[in-house]
Tab-separated table of C-alpha atoms in Angstrom:
chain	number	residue	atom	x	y	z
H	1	UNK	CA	-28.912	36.593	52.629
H	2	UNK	CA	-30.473	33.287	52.454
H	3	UNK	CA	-27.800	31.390	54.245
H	4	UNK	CA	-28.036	34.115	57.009
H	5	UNK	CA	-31.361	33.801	57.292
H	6	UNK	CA	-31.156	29.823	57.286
H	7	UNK	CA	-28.083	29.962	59.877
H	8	UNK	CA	-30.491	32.909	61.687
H	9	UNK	CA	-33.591	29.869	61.699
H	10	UNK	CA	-31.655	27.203	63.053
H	11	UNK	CA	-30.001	28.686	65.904
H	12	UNK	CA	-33.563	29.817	66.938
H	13	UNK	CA	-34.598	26.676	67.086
H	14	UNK	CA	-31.238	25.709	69.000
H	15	UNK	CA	-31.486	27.850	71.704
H	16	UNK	CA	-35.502	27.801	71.796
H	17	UNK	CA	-36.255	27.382	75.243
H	18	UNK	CA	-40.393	27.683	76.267
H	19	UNK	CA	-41.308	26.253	79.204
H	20	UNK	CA	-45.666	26.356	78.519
H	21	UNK	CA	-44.466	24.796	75.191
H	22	UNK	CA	-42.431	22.167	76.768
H	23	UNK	CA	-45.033	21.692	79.509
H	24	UNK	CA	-47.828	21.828	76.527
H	25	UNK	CA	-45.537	19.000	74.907
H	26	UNK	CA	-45.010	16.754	78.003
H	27	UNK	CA	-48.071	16.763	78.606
H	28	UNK	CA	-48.703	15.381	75.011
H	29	UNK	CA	-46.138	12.685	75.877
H	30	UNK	CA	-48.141	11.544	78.965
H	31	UNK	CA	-51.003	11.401	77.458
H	32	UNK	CA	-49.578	9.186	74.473
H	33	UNK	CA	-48.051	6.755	77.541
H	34	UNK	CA	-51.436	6.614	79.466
H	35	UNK	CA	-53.461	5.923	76.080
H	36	UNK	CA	-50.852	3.208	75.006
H	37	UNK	CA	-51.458	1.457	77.792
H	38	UNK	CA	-54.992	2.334	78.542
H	39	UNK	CA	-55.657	1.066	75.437
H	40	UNK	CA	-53.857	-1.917	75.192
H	41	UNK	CA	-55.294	-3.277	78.780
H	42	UNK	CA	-58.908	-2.580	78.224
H	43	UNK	CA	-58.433	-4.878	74.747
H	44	UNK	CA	-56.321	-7.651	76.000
H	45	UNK	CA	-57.151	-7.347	79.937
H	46	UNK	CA	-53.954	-7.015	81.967
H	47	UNK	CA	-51.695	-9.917	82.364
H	48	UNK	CA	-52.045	-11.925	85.420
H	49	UNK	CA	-49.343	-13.651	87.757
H	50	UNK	CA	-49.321	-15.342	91.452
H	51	UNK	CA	-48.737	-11.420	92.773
H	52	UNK	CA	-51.900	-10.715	90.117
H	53	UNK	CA	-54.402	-13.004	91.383
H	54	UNK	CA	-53.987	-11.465	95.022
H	55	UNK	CA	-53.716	-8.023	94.294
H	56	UNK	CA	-57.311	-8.033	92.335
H	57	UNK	CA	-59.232	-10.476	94.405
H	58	UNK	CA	-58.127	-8.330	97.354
H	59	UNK	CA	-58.971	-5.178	95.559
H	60	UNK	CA	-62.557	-6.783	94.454
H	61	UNK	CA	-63.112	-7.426	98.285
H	62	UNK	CA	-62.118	-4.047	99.115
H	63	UNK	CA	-64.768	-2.676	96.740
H	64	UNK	CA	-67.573	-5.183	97.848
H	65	UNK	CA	-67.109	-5.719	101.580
H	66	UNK	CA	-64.372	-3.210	102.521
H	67	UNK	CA	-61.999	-5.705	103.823
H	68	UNK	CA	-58.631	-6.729	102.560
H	69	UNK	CA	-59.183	-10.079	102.104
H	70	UNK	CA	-57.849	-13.022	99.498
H	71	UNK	CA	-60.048	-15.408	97.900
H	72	UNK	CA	-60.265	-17.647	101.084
H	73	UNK	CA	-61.490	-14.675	103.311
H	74	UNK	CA	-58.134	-14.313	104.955
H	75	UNK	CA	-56.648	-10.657	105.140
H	76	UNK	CA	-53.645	-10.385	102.801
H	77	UNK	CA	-50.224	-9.279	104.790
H	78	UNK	CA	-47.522	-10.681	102.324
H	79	UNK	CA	-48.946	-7.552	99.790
H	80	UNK	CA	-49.066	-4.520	100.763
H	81	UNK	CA	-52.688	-2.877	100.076
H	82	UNK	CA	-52.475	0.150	98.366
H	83	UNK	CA	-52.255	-0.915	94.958
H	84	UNK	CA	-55.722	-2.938	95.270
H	85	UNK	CA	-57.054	0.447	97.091
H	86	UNK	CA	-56.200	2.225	93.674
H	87	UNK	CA	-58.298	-0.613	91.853
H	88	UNK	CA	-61.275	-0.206	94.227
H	89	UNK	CA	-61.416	3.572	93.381
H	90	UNK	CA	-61.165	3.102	90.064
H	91	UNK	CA	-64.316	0.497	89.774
H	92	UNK	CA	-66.181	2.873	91.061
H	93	UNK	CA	-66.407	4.394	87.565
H	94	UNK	CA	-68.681	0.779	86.663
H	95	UNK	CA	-64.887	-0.733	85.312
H	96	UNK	CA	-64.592	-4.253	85.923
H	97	UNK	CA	-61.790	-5.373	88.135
H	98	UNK	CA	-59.018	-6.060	85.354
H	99	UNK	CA	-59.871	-2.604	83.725
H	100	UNK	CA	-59.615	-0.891	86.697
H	101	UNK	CA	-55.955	-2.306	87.136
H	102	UNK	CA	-55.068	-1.547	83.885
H	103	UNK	CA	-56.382	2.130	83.867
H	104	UNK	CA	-54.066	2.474	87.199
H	105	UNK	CA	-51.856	1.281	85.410
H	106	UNK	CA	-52.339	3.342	82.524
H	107	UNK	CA	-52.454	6.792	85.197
H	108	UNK	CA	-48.936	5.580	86.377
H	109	UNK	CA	-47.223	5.300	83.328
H	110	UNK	CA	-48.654	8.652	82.131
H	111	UNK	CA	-47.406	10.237	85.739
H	112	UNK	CA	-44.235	8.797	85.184
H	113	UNK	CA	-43.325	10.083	82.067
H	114	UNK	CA	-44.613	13.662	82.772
H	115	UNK	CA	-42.209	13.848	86.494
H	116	UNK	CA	-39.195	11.956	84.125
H	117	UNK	CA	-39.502	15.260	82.085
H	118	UNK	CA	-39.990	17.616	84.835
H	119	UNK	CA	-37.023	16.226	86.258
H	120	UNK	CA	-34.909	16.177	83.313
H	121	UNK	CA	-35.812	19.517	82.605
H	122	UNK	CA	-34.249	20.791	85.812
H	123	UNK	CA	-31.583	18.942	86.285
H	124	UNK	CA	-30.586	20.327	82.375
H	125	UNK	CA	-30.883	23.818	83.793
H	126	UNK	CA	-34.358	24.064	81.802
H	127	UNK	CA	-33.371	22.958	78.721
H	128	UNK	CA	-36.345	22.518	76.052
H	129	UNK	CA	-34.539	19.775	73.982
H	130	UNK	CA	-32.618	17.515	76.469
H	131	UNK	CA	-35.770	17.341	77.954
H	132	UNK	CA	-37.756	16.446	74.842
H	133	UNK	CA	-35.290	13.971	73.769
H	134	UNK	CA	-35.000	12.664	77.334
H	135	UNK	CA	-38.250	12.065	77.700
H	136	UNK	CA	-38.520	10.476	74.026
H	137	UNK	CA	-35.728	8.102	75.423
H	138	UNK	CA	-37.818	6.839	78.260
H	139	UNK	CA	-40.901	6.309	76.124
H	140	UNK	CA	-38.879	4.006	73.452
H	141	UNK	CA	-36.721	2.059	76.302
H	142	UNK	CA	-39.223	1.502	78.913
H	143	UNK	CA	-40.111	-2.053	79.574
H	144	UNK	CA	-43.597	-2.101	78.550
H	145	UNK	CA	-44.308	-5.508	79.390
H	146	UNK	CA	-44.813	-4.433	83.147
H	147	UNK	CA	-47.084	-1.904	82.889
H	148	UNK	CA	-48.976	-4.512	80.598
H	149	UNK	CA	-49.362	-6.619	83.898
H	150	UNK	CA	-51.561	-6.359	87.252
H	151	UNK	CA	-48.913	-5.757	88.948
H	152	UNK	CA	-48.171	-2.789	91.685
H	153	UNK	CA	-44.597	-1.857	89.998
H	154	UNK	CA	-46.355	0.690	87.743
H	155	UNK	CA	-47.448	2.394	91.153
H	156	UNK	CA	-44.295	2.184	93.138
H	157	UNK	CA	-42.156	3.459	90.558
H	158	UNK	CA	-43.910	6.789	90.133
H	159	UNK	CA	-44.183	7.053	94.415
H	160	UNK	CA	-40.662	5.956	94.604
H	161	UNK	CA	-39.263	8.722	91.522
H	162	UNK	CA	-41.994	11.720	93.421
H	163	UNK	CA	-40.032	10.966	96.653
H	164	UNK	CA	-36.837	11.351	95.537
H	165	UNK	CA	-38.021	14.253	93.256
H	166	UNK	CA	-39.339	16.321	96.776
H	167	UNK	CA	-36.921	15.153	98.818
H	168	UNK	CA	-34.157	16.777	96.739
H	169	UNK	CA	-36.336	19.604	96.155
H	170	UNK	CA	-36.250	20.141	99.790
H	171	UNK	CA	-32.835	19.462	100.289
H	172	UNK	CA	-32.064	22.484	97.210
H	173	UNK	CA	-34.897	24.740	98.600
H	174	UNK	CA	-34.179	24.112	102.537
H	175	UNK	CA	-38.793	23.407	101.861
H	176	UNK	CA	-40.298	21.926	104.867
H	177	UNK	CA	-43.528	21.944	102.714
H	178	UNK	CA	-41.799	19.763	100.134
H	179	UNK	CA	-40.098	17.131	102.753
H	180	UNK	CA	-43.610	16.943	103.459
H	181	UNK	CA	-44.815	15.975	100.200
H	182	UNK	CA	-41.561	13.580	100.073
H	183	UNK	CA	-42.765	11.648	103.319
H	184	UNK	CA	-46.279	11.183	101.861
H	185	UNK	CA	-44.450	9.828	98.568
H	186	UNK	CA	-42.346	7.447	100.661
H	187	UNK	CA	-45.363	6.338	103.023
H	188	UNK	CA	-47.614	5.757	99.428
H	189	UNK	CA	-44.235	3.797	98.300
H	190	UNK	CA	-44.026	1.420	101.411
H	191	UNK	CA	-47.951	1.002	101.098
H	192	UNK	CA	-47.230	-0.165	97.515
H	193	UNK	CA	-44.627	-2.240	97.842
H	194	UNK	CA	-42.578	-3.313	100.957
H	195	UNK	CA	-39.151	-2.633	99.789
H	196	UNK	CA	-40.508	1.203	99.896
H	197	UNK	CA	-38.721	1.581	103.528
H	198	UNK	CA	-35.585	1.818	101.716
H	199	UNK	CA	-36.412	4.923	100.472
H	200	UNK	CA	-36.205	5.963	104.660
H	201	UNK	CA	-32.353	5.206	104.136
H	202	UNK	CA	-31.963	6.872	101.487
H	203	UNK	CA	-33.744	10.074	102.106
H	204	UNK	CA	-31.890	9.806	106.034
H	205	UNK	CA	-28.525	9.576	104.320
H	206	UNK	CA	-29.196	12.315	101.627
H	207	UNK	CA	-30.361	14.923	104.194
H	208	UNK	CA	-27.022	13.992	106.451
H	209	UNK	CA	-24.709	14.327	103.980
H	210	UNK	CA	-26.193	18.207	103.671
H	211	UNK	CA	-26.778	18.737	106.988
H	212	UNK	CA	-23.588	16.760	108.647
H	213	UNK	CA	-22.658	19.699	109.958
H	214	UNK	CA	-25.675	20.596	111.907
H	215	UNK	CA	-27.475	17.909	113.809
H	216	UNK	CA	-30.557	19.710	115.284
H	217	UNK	CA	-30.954	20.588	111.715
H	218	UNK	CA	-30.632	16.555	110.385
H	219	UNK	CA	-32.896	15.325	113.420
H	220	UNK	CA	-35.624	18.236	112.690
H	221	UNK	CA	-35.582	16.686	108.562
H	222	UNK	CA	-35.262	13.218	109.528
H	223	UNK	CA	-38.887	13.980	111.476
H	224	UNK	CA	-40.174	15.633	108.822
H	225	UNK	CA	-39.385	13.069	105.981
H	226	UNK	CA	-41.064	10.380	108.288
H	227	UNK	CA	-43.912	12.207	109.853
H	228	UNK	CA	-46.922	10.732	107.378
H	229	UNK	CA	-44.804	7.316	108.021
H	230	UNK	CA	-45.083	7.450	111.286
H	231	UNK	CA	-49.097	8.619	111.404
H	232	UNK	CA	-50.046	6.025	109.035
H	233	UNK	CA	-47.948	3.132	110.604
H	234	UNK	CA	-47.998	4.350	114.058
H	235	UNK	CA	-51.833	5.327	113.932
């Protein structure tokens, strides 16, 4: 009776599959990221490269004159300015410049982990412990060291993984409301970083390779997944 009831235990815990639990949990995770690097930023101060210096003294000129600008008063073009705009809003909350980076930072890694385990979790037909222990194997083999810097990768790599995450959701669902949150993904992306257009290629292949067959269909996607492009770079 006792091994039945032992054998009876573990294949409940097997098979247990709870998404609020598993959404409860991932959550947890996140939080554990965000505070991990939260923490370790606000004691040591992000690190600081050639990228570093330009991306905070532009986002301190953002917050005190609302202009883009480097340390010479020239607008900044070879960085794209979104990741500085991020650091603006955050000083708002009294942080200093270097905090504020390192709580975007900090936001980013935490957003990262909880999409990585929404995303596992579907693509493991909503399995409870794949996702668990795929999400534990991002947290132990993620390079740290560049979320421990002020640098915009943090940022682009979340945009860049939400993207892909809607676009494919809108491929599955045939969603024009999530292509729609793919373009503003892709547009945050190429505001990040400037190697974000490729995700334009990639989406544009992705959505012919479904759609080969119908073109009207392709060319009414294709506008879609670059409508917020096209307002914000067009506008």
């Amino acid at each position: 009776m006792m091994m039945y009831n032992f054998k009876n235990i573990i294949d409940f815990i097997i098979n247990f599959n709870n998404k609020k639990i598993y959404i409860l949990l991932l959550s947890i995770f996140s939080f554990i990221g965000f505070y991990i690097i939260g923490y370790y930023t606000i004691l040591h101060s992000p690190g600081i490269s050639w990228d570093s210096i330009f991306y905070l003294t532009g986002a301190e000129n953002i917050y005190t004159y609302n202009k883009y600008t480097d340390m010479y008063g020239n607008y900044i073009i070879n960085w794209p300015p979104f990741y500085p705009i991020l650091i603006s809003i955050f000083k708002l909350f009294n942080l200093g410049t270097s905090e504020a980076a390192g709580l975007v930072n900090a936001v980013a890694f935490g957003a990262t982990i909880f999409l990585s385990g929404i995303i596992i979790y579907e693509i493991t037909n909503n399995s409870f412990w794949a996702g668990i222990i795929g999400v534990y194997f991002i947290l132990v083999s993620i390079s740290f060291d560049i979320y421990k810097m002020a640098w915009s990768e943090p940022v682009f790599m979340f945009f860049n993984m939400a993207s892909l995450f809607f676009i494919s959701k809108a491929i599955n669902n045939n969603s024009k409301k999530k292509l729609l949150w793919g373009s503003l993904f892709v547009a945050l992306a190429i505001l990040t970083r400037h190697i974000g257009v490729i995700l334009i290629f990639i989406g544009g292949v992705t959505i012919f390779i479904y759609n080969r067959n119908n073109l009207r269909e392709f060319a009414r996607k294709i506008f879609y997944l670059n409508i917020v492009v096209l307002i914000l770079f067009g506008g």
